[in-house]
């Protein structure tokens, strides 16, 4: 909601309300104006292999690689100023997430700050409101880190139905090289065939990234 000064009205919310309105699978976090974690739900804590108590007071740099932490801090700035809700897409924990950031009413948690939700955003999800939102360039590959950069480059077109020959022509490699990389992808991800590769990619929402976006993400991620 817009206020008289052209910004937006900060969200007034409590842990009990968050627990009630946030759907399963969605991570919710409250950070203060110094980006220290004030509160999070169990989903977020589990994603980090931790607990709410252990994460309380942590900074972005405590739980994210430097490039990710710095970029997220920049993305949060309009919400921290109270100018607008911030929306962006990110590669997080090896999956595609829609992240939304609201200014927080200081009365809610006793501090100014932001309320953040991270929702898995699968390939088939469509919402015109989010067609043109930015993509965080520094992603988190998680278990995809087992793949080499070259194998990650092959994974995306492979899951989109391109043959080894088509991928080789597009990426300037020999067919035999691409075939070896496909075999390596199967072995590292414990997949048996293309259908399983497609399912793996779709279940993580990675189909939703264009080839150009995917190339940018894997060139910067986890640095």
Short mmCIF file of C-alpha atoms in Angstrom, two decimals:
data_model
loop_
_atom_site.label_atom_id
_atom_site.label_comp_id
_atom_site.label_asym_id
_atom_site.label_seq_id
_atom_site.Cartn_x
_atom_site.Cartn_y
_atom_site.Cartn_z
CA UNK A 1 0.00 0.00 0.00
CA UNK A 2 1.30 3.48 -0.91
CA UNK A 3 1.73 6.08 1.81
CA UNK A 4 1.67 9.88 1.58
CA UNK A 5 5.40 10.13 0.92
CA UNK A 6 5.36 7.85 -2.09
CA UNK A 7 6.88 4.84 -0.35
CA UNK A 8 4.99 1.79 0.84
CA UNK A 9 3.47 1.03 4.19
CA UNK A 10 5.75 -1.35 6.14
CA UNK A 11 4.40 -4.83 6.81
CA UNK A 12 3.07 -5.35 10.33
CA UNK A 13 3.39 -9.05 11.05
CA UNK A 14 4.15 -11.47 13.87
CA UNK A 15 5.74 -14.93 14.00
CA UNK A 16 2.34 -16.48 14.64
CA UNK A 17 0.85 -14.80 11.56
CA UNK A 18 3.82 -15.80 9.41
CA UNK A 19 3.50 -19.42 10.47
CA UNK A 20 -0.18 -19.32 9.53
CA UNK A 21 0.09 -17.64 6.12
CA UNK A 22 3.33 -19.13 4.76
CA UNK A 23 2.69 -22.33 2.82
CA UNK A 24 4.80 -25.50 3.21
CA UNK A 25 8.06 -25.33 1.29
CA UNK A 26 8.32 -21.54 1.60
CA UNK A 27 11.18 -20.08 3.64
CA UNK A 28 10.47 -16.97 5.71
CA UNK A 29 13.05 -14.71 7.35
CA UNK A 30 13.09 -11.43 9.27
CA UNK A 31 16.30 -9.37 9.25
CA UNK A 32 16.94 -6.10 11.04
CA UNK A 33 18.27 -2.94 9.41
CA UNK A 34 21.83 -4.28 9.79
CA UNK A 35 20.69 -7.49 8.07
CA UNK A 36 21.11 -9.62 11.18
CA UNK A 37 18.66 -12.51 11.32
CA UNK A 38 15.98 -11.79 13.93
CA UNK A 39 13.61 -14.65 13.16
CA UNK A 40 13.17 -17.46 10.63
CA UNK A 41 10.80 -20.36 10.15
CA UNK A 42 11.75 -24.03 10.40
CA UNK A 43 11.83 -24.38 6.61
CA UNK A 44 14.61 -21.81 6.32
CA UNK A 45 16.57 -23.33 9.20
CA UNK A 46 16.31 -26.81 7.67
CA UNK A 47 17.51 -25.48 4.31
CA UNK A 48 20.70 -24.42 6.08
CA UNK A 49 21.00 -27.64 8.07
CA UNK A 50 20.64 -25.62 11.25
CA UNK A 51 18.10 -24.47 13.84
CA UNK A 52 16.33 -21.19 14.46
CA UNK A 53 18.35 -20.57 17.61
CA UNK A 54 21.66 -21.22 15.88
CA UNK A 55 20.82 -18.86 13.02
CA UNK A 56 19.52 -16.02 15.20
CA UNK A 57 21.86 -13.04 14.95
CA UNK A 58 23.67 -14.37 11.87
CA UNK A 59 24.64 -12.05 9.03
CA UNK A 60 24.36 -12.76 5.32
CA UNK A 61 28.11 -13.30 5.23
CA UNK A 62 27.81 -16.00 7.89
CA UNK A 63 25.64 -18.24 5.72
CA UNK A 64 26.33 -17.19 2.12
CA UNK A 65 29.47 -16.92 -0.01
CA UNK A 66 30.77 -13.36 -0.25
CA UNK A 67 29.45 -12.65 -3.76
CA UNK A 68 25.95 -13.82 -2.82
CA UNK A 69 25.89 -11.89 0.44
CA UNK A 70 26.98 -8.63 -1.18
CA UNK A 71 24.50 -8.93 -4.04
CA UNK A 72 21.59 -9.77 -1.72
CA UNK A 73 22.43 -6.77 0.46
CA UNK A 74 22.24 -4.52 -2.61
CA UNK A 75 18.95 -6.07 -3.71
CA UNK A 76 17.45 -5.51 -0.24
CA UNK A 77 18.23 -1.78 -0.17
CA UNK A 78 14.93 -0.41 -1.63
CA UNK A 79 12.95 -2.46 0.91
CA UNK A 80 15.21 -1.39 3.77
CA UNK A 81 14.61 2.25 2.79
CA UNK A 82 10.86 1.61 2.67
CA UNK A 83 10.68 2.56 -1.01
CA UNK A 84 9.13 -0.60 -2.43
CA UNK A 85 8.72 -4.35 -2.23
CA UNK A 86 11.69 -6.07 -3.86
CA UNK A 87 11.17 -9.14 -6.07
CA UNK A 88 13.88 -11.23 -7.67
CA UNK A 89 14.58 -14.77 -8.84
CA UNK A 90 17.56 -16.69 -7.53
CA UNK A 91 19.33 -20.01 -7.80
CA UNK A 92 19.42 -21.12 -4.17
CA UNK A 93 20.21 -24.57 -2.80
CA UNK A 94 20.38 -25.76 -6.40
CA UNK A 95 16.77 -24.73 -7.10
CA UNK A 96 14.96 -21.76 -8.65
CA UNK A 97 13.28 -19.52 -6.06
CA UNK A 98 11.09 -16.45 -6.24
CA UNK A 99 12.20 -14.12 -3.45
CA UNK A 100 10.06 -11.23 -2.14
CA UNK A 101 11.25 -8.63 0.36
CA UNK A 102 8.95 -6.24 2.29
CA UNK A 103 9.80 -3.32 4.60
CA UNK A 104 8.99 -4.36 8.16
CA UNK A 105 7.00 -2.36 10.69
CA UNK A 106 9.43 -1.84 13.62
CA UNK A 107 6.64 -2.69 16.06
CA UNK A 108 6.41 -6.24 14.69
CA UNK A 109 9.76 -7.49 15.98
CA UNK A 110 10.98 -4.47 17.93
CA UNK A 111 13.35 -3.34 15.18
CA UNK A 112 13.24 -1.79 11.71
CA UNK A 113 14.12 -4.29 9.01
CA UNK A 114 12.73 -6.51 6.27
CA UNK A 115 10.48 -9.55 5.92
CA UNK A 116 11.64 -12.02 3.26
CA UNK A 117 9.96 -15.05 1.67
CA UNK A 118 11.60 -17.55 -0.69
CA UNK A 119 9.21 -19.74 -2.67
CA UNK A 120 10.22 -22.59 -5.00
CA UNK A 121 9.42 -21.35 -8.50
CA UNK A 122 8.95 -24.21 -10.89
CA UNK A 123 9.09 -24.03 -14.67
CA UNK A 124 5.34 -24.21 -15.12
CA UNK A 125 4.61 -21.40 -12.67
CA UNK A 126 3.38 -18.30 -14.49
CA UNK A 127 2.45 -14.94 -13.05
CA UNK A 128 2.53 -11.84 -15.24
CA UNK A 129 3.57 -9.72 -12.25
CA UNK A 130 6.95 -11.43 -12.22
CA UNK A 131 7.74 -11.56 -15.94
CA UNK A 132 10.44 -8.90 -15.85
CA UNK A 133 11.91 -9.16 -12.37
CA UNK A 134 15.70 -9.39 -12.03
CA UNK A 135 17.66 -12.58 -11.52
CA UNK A 136 20.31 -12.59 -8.81
CA UNK A 137 23.51 -13.33 -10.69
CA UNK A 138 25.35 -15.01 -7.81
CA UNK A 139 23.62 -18.33 -7.21
CA UNK A 140 24.13 -21.35 -4.99
CA UNK A 141 24.64 -24.61 -6.88
CA UNK A 142 24.45 -26.93 -3.83
CA UNK A 143 24.66 -30.55 -5.05
CA UNK A 144 25.05 -29.32 -8.63
CA UNK A 145 28.59 -28.41 -7.61
CA UNK A 146 29.53 -32.01 -8.27
CA UNK A 147 29.29 -31.16 -11.98
CA UNK A 148 32.13 -29.39 -13.77
CA UNK A 149 31.48 -26.05 -15.45
CA UNK A 150 31.44 -27.81 -18.84
CA UNK A 151 28.95 -30.38 -17.58
CA UNK A 152 26.71 -27.64 -16.21
CA UNK A 153 26.79 -26.01 -19.64
CA UNK A 154 25.60 -29.30 -21.15
CA UNK A 155 22.94 -30.00 -18.50
CA UNK A 156 20.59 -27.17 -19.51
CA UNK A 157 20.27 -27.93 -23.27
CA UNK A 158 20.26 -31.67 -22.55
CA UNK A 159 17.21 -31.26 -20.32
CA UNK A 160 15.57 -29.13 -23.01
CA UNK A 161 15.73 -32.03 -25.46
CA UNK A 162 18.81 -31.25 -27.54
CA UNK A 163 20.82 -34.21 -28.80
CA UNK A 164 24.53 -34.64 -28.14
CA UNK A 165 25.22 -33.58 -31.73
CA UNK A 166 23.09 -30.43 -31.40
CA UNK A 167 24.78 -29.49 -28.13
CA UNK A 168 28.21 -30.11 -29.66
CA UNK A 169 27.42 -27.86 -32.62
CA UNK A 170 26.01 -25.13 -30.40
CA UNK A 171 28.91 -25.18 -27.94
CA UNK A 172 31.76 -25.83 -30.37
CA UNK A 173 32.73 -29.23 -28.97
CA UNK A 174 33.12 -32.65 -30.50
CA UNK A 175 30.18 -35.04 -30.26
CA UNK A 176 32.33 -37.57 -28.40
CA UNK A 177 33.26 -34.94 -25.79
CA UNK A 178 29.61 -34.05 -25.19
CA UNK A 179 28.68 -37.73 -24.97
CA UNK A 180 31.34 -38.25 -22.29
CA UNK A 181 30.04 -35.22 -20.40
CA UNK A 182 26.49 -36.58 -20.55
CA UNK A 183 27.71 -39.91 -19.16
CA UNK A 184 29.48 -38.03 -16.38
CA UNK A 185 26.30 -36.04 -15.58
CA UNK A 186 24.35 -39.30 -15.28
CA UNK A 187 26.98 -40.83 -12.99
CA UNK A 188 27.45 -37.81 -10.72
CA UNK A 189 23.72 -37.13 -10.31
CA UNK A 190 22.90 -40.86 -10.15
CA UNK A 191 20.57 -40.66 -13.11
CA UNK A 192 20.11 -43.34 -15.76
CA UNK A 193 18.71 -41.60 -18.82
CA UNK A 194 17.54 -38.34 -20.39
CA UNK A 195 14.03 -38.66 -18.93
CA UNK A 196 15.50 -38.66 -15.43
CA UNK A 197 17.68 -35.66 -16.30
CA UNK A 198 14.60 -33.77 -17.48
CA UNK A 199 12.70 -34.68 -14.31
CA UNK A 200 15.65 -33.61 -12.14
CA UNK A 201 15.83 -30.20 -13.85
CA UNK A 202 12.06 -29.61 -13.89
CA UNK A 203 11.61 -30.54 -10.22
CA UNK A 204 14.13 -27.83 -9.33
CA UNK A 205 12.55 -25.22 -11.59
CA UNK A 206 15.77 -24.89 -13.60
CA UNK A 207 13.81 -25.10 -16.87
CA UNK A 208 12.61 -21.60 -16.06
CA UNK A 209 16.04 -20.09 -16.73
CA UNK A 210 16.88 -19.22 -20.31
CA UNK A 211 20.13 -20.60 -21.70
CA UNK A 212 21.70 -17.14 -21.40
CA UNK A 213 20.56 -16.77 -17.79
CA UNK A 214 21.84 -20.25 -16.95
CA UNK A 215 25.24 -19.47 -18.49
CA UNK A 216 25.55 -16.32 -16.38
CA UNK A 217 24.49 -18.11 -13.21
CA UNK A 218 26.96 -20.97 -13.49
CA UNK A 219 29.81 -18.59 -14.34
CA UNK A 220 29.38 -16.63 -11.07
CA UNK A 221 27.69 -19.05 -8.66
CA UNK A 222 29.34 -20.07 -5.40
CA UNK A 223 32.28 -17.74 -5.93
#
